[in-house]
CSV table of C-alpha atoms and ligand atoms in Angstrom, one decimal:
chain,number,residue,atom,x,y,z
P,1081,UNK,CA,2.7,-28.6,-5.9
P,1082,UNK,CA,1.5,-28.4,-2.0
P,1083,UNK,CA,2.3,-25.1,-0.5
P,1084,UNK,CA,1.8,-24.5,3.4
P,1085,UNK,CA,1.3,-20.6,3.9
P,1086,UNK,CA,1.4,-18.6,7.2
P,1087,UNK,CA,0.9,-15.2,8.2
P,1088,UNK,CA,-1.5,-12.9,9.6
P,1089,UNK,CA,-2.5,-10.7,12.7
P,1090,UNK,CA,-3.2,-8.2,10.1
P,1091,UNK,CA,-4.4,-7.8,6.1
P,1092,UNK,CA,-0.7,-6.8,5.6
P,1093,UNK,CA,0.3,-9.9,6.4
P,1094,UNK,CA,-2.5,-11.6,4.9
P,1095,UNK,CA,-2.9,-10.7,1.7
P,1096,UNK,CA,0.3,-10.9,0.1
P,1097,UNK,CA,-0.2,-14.5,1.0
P,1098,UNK,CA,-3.1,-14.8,-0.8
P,1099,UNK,CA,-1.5,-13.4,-4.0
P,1100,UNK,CA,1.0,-15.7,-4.1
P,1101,UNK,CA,-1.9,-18.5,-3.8
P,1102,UNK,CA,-3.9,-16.7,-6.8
P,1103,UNK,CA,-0.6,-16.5,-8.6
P,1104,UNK,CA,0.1,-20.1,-8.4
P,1105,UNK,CA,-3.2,-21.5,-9.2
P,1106,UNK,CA,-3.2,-19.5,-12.4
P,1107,UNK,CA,-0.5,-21.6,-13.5
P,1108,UNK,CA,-1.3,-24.9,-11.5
P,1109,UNK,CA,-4.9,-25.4,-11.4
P,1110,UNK,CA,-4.0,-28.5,-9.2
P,1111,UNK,CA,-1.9,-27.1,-6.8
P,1112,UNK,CA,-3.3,-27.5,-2.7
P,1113,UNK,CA,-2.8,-25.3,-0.3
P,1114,UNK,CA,-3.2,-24.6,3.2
P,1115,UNK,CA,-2.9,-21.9,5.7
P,1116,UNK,CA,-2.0,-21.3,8.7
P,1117,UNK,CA,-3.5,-18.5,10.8
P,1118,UNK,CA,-3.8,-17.3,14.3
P,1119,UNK,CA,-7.2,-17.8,16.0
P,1120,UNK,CA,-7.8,-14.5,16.5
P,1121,UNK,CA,-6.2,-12.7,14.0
P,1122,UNK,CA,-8.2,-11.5,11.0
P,1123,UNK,CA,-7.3,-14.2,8.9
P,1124,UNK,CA,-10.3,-16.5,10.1
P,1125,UNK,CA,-12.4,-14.2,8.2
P,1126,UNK,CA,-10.4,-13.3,5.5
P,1127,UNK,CA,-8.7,-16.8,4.0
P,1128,UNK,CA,-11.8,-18.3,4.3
P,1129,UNK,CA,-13.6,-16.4,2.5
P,1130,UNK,CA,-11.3,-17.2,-0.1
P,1131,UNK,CA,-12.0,-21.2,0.5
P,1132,UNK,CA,-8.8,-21.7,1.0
P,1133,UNK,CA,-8.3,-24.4,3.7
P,1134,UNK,CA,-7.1,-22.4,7.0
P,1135,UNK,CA,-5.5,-24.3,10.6
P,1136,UNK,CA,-5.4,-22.0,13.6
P,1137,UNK,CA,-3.0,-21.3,16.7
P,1138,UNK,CA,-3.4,-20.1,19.4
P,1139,UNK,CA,-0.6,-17.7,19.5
P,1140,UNK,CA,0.8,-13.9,20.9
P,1141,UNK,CA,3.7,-11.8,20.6
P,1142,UNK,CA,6.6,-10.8,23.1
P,1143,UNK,CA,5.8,-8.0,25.1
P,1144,UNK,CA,8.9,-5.7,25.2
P,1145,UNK,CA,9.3,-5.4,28.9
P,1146,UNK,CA,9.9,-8.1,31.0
P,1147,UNK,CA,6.6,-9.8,32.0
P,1148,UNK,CA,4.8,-13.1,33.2
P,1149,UNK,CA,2.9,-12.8,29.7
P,1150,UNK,CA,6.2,-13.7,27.9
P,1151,UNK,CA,6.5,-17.2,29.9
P,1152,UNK,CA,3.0,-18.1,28.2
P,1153,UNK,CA,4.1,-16.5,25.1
P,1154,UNK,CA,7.3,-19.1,24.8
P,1155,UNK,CA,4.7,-21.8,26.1
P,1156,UNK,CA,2.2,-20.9,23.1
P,1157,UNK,CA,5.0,-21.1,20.1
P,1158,UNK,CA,6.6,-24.6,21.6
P,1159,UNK,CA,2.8,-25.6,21.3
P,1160,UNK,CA,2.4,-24.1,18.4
P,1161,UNK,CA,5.5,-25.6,16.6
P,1162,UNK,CA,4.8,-29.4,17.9
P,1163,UNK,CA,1.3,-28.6,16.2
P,1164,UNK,CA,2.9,-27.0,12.8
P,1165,UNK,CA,5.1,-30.4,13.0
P,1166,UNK,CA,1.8,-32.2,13.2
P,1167,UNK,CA,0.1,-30.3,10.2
P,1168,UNK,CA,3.4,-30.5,7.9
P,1169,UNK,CA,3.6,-34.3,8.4
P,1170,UNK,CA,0.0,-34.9,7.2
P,1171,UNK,CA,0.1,-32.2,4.7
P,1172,UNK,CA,3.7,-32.8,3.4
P,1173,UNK,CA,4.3,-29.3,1.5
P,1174,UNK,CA,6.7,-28.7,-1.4
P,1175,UNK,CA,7.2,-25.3,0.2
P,1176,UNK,CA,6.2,-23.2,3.1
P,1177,UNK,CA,6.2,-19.4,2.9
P,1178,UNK,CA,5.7,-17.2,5.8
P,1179,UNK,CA,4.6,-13.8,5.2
P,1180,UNK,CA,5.0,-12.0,8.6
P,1181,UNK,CA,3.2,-12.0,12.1
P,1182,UNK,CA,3.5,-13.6,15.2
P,1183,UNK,CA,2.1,-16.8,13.3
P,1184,UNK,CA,4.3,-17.7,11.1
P,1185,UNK,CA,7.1,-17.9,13.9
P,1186,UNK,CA,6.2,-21.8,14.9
P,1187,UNK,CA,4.9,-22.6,11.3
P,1188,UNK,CA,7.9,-22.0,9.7
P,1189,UNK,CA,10.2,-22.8,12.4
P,1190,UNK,CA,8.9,-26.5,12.3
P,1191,UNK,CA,9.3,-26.7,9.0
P,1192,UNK,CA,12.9,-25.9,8.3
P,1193,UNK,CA,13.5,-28.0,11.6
P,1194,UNK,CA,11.7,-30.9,9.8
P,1195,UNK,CA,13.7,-30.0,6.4
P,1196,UNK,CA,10.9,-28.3,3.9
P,1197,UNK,CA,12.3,-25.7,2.3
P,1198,UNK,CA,10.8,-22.6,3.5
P,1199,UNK,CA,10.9,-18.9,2.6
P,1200,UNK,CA,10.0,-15.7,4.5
P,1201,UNK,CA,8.4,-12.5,2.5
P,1202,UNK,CA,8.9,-9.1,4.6
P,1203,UNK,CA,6.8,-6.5,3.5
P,1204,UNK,CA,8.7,-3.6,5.2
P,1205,UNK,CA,11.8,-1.2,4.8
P,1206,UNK,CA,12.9,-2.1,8.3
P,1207,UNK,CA,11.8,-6.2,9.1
P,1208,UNK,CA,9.8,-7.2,12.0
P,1209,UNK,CA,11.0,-9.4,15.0
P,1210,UNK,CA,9.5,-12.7,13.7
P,1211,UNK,CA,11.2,-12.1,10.0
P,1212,UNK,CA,13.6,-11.6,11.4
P,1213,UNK,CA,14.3,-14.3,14.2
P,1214,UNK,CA,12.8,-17.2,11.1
P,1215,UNK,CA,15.7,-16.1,9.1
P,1216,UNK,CA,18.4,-17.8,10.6
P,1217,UNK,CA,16.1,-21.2,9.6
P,1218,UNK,CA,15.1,-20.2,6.8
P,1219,UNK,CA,16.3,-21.2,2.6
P,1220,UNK,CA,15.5,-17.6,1.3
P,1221,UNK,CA,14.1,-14.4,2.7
P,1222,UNK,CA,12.2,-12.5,0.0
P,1223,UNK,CA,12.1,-8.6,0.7
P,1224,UNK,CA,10.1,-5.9,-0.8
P,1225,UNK,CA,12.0,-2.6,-0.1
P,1226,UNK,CA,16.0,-3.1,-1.0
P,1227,UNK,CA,16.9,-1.0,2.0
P,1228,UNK,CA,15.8,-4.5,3.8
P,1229,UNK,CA,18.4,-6.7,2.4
P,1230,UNK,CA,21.0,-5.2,4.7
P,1231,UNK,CA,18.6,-6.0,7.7
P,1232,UNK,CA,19.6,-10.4,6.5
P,1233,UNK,CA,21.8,-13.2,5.7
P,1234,UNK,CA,23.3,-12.0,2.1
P,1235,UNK,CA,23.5,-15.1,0.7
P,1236,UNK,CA,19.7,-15.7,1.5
P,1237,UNK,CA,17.6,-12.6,0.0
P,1238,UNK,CA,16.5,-11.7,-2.4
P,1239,UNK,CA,14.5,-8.8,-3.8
P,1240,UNK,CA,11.0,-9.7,-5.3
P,1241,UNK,CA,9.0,-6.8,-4.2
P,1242,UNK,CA,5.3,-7.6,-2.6
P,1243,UNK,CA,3.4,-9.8,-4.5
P,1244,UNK,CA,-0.3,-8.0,-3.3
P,1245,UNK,CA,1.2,-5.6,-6.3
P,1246,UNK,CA,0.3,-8.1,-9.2
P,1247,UNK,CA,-2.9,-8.6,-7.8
P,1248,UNK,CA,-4.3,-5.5,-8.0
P,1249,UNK,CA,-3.4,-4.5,-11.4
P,1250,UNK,CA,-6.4,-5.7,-13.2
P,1251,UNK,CA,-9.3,-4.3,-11.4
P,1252,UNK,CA,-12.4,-3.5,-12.8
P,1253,UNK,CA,-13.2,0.2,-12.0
P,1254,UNK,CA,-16.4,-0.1,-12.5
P,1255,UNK,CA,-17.5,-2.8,-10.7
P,1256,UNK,CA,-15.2,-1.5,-7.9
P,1257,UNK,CA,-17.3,1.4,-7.6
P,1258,UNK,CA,-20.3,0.1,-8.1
P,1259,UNK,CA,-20.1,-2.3,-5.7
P,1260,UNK,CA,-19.4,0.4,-2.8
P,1261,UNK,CA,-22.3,2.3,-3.7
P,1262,UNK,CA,-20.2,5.1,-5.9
P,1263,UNK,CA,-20.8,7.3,-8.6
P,1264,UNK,CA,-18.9,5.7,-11.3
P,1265,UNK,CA,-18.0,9.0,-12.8
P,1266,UNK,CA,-16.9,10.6,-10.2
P,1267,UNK,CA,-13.2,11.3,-9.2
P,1268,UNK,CA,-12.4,9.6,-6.1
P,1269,UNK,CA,-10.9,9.7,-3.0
P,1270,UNK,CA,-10.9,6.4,-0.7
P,1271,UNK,CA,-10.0,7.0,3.1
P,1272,UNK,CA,-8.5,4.3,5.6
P,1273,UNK,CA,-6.6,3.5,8.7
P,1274,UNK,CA,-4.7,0.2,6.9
P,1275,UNK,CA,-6.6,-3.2,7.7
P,1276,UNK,CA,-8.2,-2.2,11.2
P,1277,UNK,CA,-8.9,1.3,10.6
P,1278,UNK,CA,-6.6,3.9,12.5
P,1279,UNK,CA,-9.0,5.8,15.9
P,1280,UNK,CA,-6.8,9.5,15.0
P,1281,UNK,CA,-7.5,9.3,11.7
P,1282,UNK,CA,-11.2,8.4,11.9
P,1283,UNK,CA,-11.4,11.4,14.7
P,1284,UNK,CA,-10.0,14.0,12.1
P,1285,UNK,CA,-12.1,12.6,9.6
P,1286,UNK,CA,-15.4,12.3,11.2
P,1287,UNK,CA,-15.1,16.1,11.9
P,1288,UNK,CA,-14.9,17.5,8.4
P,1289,UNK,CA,-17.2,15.3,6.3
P,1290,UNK,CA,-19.7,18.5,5.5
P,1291,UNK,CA,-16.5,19.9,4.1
P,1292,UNK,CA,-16.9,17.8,1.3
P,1293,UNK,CA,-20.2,18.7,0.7
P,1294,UNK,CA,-19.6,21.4,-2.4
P,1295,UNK,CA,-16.8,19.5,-3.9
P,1296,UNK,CA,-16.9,17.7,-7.2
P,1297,UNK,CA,-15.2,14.3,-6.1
P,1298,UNK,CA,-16.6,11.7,-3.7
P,1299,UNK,CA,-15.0,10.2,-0.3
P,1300,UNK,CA,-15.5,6.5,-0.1
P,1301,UNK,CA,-14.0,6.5,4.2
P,1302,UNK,CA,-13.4,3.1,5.6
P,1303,UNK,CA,-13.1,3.1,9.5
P,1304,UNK,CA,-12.4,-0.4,10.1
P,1305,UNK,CA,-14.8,-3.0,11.2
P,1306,UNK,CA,-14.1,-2.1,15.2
P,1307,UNK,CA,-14.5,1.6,15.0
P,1308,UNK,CA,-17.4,1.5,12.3
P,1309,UNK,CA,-20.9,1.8,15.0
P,1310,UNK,CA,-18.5,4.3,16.8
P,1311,UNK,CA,-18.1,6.3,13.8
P,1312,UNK,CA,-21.7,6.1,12.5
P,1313,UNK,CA,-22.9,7.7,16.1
P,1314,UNK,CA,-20.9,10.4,16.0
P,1315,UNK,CA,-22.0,10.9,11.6
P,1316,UNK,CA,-25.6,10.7,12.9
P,1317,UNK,CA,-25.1,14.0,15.2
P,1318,UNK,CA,-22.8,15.4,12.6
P,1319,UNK,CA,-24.2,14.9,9.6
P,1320,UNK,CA,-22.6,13.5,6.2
P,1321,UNK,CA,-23.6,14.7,2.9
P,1322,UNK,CA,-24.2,12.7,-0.1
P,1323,UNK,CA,-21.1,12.7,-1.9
P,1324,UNK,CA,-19.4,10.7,1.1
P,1325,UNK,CA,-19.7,6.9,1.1
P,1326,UNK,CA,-18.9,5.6,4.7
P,1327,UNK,CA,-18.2,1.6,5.4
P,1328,UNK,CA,-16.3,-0.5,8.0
P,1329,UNK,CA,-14.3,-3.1,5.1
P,1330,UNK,CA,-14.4,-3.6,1.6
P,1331,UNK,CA,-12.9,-7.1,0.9
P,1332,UNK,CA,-12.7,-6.4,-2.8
P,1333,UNK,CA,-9.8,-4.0,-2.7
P,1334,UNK,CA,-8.1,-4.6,-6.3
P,1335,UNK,CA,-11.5,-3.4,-8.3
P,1336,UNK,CA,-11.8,0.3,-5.7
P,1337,UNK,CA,-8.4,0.8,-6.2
P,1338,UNK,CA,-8.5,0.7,-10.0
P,1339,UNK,CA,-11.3,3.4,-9.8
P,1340,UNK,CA,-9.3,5.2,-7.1
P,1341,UNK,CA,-7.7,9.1,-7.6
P,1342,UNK,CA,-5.9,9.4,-4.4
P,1343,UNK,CA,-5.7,7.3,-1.5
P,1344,UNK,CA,-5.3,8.9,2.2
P,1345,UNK,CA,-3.7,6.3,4.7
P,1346,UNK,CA,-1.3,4.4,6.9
P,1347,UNK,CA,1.8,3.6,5.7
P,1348,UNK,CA,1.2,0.1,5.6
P,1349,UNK,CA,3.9,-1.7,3.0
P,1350,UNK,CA,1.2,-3.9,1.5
P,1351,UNK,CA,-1.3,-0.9,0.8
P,1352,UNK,CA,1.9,1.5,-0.4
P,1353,UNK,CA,2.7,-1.8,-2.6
P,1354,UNK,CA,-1.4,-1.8,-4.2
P,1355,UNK,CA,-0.6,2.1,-4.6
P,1356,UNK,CA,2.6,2.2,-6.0
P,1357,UNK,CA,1.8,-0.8,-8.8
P,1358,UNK,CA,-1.5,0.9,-9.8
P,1359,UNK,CA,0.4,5.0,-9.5
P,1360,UNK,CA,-2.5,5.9,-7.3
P,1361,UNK,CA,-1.2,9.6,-5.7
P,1362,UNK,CA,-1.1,9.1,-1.9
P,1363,UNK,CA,-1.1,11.3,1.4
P,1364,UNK,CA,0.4,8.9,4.1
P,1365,UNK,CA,-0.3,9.3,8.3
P,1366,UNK,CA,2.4,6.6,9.2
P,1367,UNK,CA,1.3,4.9,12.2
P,1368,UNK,CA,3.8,5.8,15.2
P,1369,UNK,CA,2.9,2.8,17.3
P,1370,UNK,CA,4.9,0.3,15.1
P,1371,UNK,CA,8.2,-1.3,15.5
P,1372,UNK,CA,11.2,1.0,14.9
P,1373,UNK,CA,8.9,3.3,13.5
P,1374,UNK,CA,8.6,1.1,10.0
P,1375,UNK,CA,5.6,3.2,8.3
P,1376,UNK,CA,7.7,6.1,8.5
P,1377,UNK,CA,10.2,4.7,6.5
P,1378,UNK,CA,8.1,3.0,4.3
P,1379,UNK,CA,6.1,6.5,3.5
P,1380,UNK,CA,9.7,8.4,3.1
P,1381,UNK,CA,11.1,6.5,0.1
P,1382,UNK,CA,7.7,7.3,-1.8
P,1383,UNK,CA,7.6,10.9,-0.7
P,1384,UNK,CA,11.1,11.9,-1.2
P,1385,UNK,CA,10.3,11.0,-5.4
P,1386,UNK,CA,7.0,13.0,-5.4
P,1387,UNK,CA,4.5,10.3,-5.1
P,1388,UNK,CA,2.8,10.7,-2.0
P,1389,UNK,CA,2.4,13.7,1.0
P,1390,UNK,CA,3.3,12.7,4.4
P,1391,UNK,CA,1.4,14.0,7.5
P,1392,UNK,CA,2.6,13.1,10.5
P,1393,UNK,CA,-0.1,12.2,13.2
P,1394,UNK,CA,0.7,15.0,15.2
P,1395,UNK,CA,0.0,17.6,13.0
P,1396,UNK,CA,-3.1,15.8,11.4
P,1397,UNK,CA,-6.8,17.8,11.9
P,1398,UNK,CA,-9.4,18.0,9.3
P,1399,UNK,CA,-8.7,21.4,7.8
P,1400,UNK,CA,-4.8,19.8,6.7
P,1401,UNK,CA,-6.5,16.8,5.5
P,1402,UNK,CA,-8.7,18.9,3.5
P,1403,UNK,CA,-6.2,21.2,1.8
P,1404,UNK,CA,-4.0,18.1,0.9
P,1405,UNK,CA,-7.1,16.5,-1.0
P,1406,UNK,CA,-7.8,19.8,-2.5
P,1407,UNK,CA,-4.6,20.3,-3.7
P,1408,UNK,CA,-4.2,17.0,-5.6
P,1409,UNK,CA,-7.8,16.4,-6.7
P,1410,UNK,CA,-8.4,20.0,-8.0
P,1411,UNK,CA,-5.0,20.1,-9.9
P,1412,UNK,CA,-4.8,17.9,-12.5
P,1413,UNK,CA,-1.0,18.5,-13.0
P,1414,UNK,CA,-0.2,17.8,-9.7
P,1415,UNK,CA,-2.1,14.5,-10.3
P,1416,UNK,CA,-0.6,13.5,-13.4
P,1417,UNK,CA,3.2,14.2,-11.6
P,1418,UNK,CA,2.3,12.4,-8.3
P,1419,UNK,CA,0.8,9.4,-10.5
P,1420,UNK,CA,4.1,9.3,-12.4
P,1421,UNK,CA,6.3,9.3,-9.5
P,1422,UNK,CA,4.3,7.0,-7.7
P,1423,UNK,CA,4.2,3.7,-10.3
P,1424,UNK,CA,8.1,4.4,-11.0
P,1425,UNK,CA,8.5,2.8,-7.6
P,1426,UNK,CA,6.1,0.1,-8.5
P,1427,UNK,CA,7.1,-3.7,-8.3
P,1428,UNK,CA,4.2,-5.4,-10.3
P,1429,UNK,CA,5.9,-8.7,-11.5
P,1430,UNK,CA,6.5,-9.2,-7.5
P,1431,UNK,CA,4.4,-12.7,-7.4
P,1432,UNK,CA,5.8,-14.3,-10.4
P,1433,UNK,CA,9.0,-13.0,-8.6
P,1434,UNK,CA,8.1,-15.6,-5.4
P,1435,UNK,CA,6.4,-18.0,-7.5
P,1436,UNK,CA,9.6,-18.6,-9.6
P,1437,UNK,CA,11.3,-18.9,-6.0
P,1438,UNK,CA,9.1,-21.1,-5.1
P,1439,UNK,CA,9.4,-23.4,-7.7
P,1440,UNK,CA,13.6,-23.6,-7.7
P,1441,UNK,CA,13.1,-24.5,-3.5
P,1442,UNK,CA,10.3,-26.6,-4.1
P,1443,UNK,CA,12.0,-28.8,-6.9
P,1444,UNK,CA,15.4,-29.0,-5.7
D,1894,UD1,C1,-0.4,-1.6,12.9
D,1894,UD1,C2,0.5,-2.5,12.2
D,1894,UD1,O1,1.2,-3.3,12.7
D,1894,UD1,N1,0.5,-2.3,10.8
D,1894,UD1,C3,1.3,-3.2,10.0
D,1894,UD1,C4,0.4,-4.0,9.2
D,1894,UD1,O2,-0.6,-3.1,8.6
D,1894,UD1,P1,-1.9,-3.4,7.8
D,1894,UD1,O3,-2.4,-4.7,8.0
D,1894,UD1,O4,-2.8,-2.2,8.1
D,1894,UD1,O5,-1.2,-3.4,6.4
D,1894,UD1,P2,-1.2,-2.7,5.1
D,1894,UD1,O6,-1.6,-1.3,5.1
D,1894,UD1,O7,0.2,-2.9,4.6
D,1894,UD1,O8,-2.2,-3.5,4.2
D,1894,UD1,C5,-3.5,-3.5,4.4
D,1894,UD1,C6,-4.2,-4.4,3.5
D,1894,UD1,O9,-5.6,-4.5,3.8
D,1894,UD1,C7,-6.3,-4.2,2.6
D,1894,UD1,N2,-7.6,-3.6,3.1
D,1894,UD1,C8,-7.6,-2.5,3.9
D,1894,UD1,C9,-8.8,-2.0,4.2
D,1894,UD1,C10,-10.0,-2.6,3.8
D,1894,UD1,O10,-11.2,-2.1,4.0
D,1894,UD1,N3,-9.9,-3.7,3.0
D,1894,UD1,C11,-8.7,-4.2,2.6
D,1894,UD1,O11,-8.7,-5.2,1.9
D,1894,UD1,C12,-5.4,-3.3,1.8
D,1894,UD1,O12,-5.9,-3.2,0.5
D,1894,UD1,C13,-4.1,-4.0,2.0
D,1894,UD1,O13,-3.9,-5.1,1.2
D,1894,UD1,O14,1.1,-4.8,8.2
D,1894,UD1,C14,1.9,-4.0,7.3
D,1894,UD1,C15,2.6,-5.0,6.3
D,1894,UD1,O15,3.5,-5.8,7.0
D,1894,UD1,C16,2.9,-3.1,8.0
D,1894,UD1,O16,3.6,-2.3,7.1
D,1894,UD1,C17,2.1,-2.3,9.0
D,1894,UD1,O17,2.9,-1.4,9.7
């Protein structure tokens, strides 16, 4: 089978991608791929590392007022579909998927035009503008909350839950932990902004590290690869004790997470998927700078069953974050209840879910 994937801006985006590439290849060793990214999003890095073969655009995203940047915006997706058409005619795919971002717009766009059955995957509760524009052209729109069904064509979508789930569930704790430099007996709480790191979370949490100093667990704080010599500046003036691990990325996510306690984050739908296949306990700082306020409602359905604490970023300072962690880490049964709740809402057959999708589209 060919596949043409698309996606990107952000690891969101990115690696559910990825896991449905990793989920095909287990089956069809022979399969061949190839992805479509933007040139500056942080797919370059990401995809190939991976060796998976990657194309760029040059593409942005509509501003929401009226501006002179929208003109080269339309200008950029016309080019960027005539150079999709391009690819897709060379490559000839069985299938393209398209799993969010400005990206996939002109990708899959061309490729319905051109008559190769495509698929969208939307991570979120509430869709973004691109999902949601690609599925009028689209053959299928797999979703991953079922409060997003009502947001497209009925006879279109289809539930399968995010396929980044399956990927994460066989992690090796140990070498997770090693790898990042941790104590692997340790309990452990990993800190992080989603894919680029979050600026008010990494100021509330630069603030307390000494506060860790006399507990039992470890931190392992990721600030994102642009805030990271930002963040180390301000560590060197306030100090950091040893039981705090401090890095800008970790690229091998599944292995951490499989060594994680609790997780402190965004409310990214791809890390809530990774938390809620593995029952990782969460305390969630949606981001309020996304569209129709997704994060929020992504972080609601896990909070209203027990499996994760929501702080707004209003009320968020070092002293809340501290009690939070304190009262999950240091209480086992609070744990154990937040872990339950948390992999009841867990979707972990979500790739075979869009693999099998694939396969009906790609062989009818
Ligand atoms: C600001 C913004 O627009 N955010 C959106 C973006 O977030 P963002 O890209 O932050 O997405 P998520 O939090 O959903 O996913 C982050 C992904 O990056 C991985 N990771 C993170 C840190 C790290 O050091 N290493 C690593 O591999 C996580 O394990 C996860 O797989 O896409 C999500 C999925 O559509 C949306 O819900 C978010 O609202």
């Amino acid at each position: 089978m060919k596949v043409m994937l698309s996606g990107g801006g952000t690891g969101g985006h990115i690696y559910p991608a990825i896991a449905v590439i990793n989920e095909i290849k287990r089956h069809d060793p022979d399969a061949e791929f190839l992805y479509v990214g933007a040139k500056n999003g942080l797919e370059q890095d990401i995809v190939k590392r991976e060796n998976i073969p990657f194309e760029s655009l040059h593409i942005t995203g509509f501003k929401r007022k009226l501006s002179f940047e929208n003109v080269k915006t339309i200008t950029r997706f016309l080019r960027g579909v005539s150079k999709s058409k391009k690819l897709i005619k060379r490559f000839k795919p069985d299938v393209i998927i398209g799993t969010g971002g400005y990206v996939c717009g002109p990708v899959v766009y061309a490729g319905a035009k051109l008559g190769v059955p495509t698929i969208i995957h939307e991570q979120n509760s509430i869709p973004g503008l691109t999902n949601k524009f690609l599925s009028r052209y689209v053959d299928r729109v797999a979703v991953s909350f079922k409060a997003a069904e009502a947001f497209f064509p009925k006879h279109k979508v289809i539930l399968t839950g995010n396929p980044r789930a399956s990927e994460v569930l066989n992690g090796d704790a140990v070498k997770g932990k090693k790898e990042a430099g941790l104590s692997s007996d340790k309990k452990t709480v990993l800190i992080f902004g989603g894919s680029r790191g979050a600026r008010p979370i990494n100021d509330a949490v630069v603030g307390m590290l000494q506060a860790f100093a006399n507990r039992k667990y470890q931190v392992l704080y990721i600030t994102g690869n642009v805030h990271y010599e930002n963040v180390m500046e301000k560590v060197k003036q306030a100090g950091s004790p040893s039981n705090v691990f401090i890095k800008p990325f970790i690229h091998n996510m599944p292995d951490l997470l499989a060594g994680t306690d609790l997780v402190v984050s965004r409310a990214g739908a791809t890390t809530i998927a990774e938390l809620t296949a593995l029952g990782v306990p969460s305390i969630l700082i949606p981001s309020p700078y996304v569209t129709n306020n997704h994060q929020e409602k992504n972080a609601e359905a896990l909070a209203k069953n027990g499996a994760s604490i929501i702080i707004k970023e209003n009320d968020l300072n070092g002293q809340k974050l501290l009690k939070e962690i304190d009262s999950i880490l240091e209480n086992e049964q609070n744990w154990k209840k937040m872990h339950e709740a948390s992999i009841s809402q867990g979707m972990p057959d979500a790739a075979a879910r869009v693999r099998k999708l694939m396969n009906e589209l790609a062989n009818k």
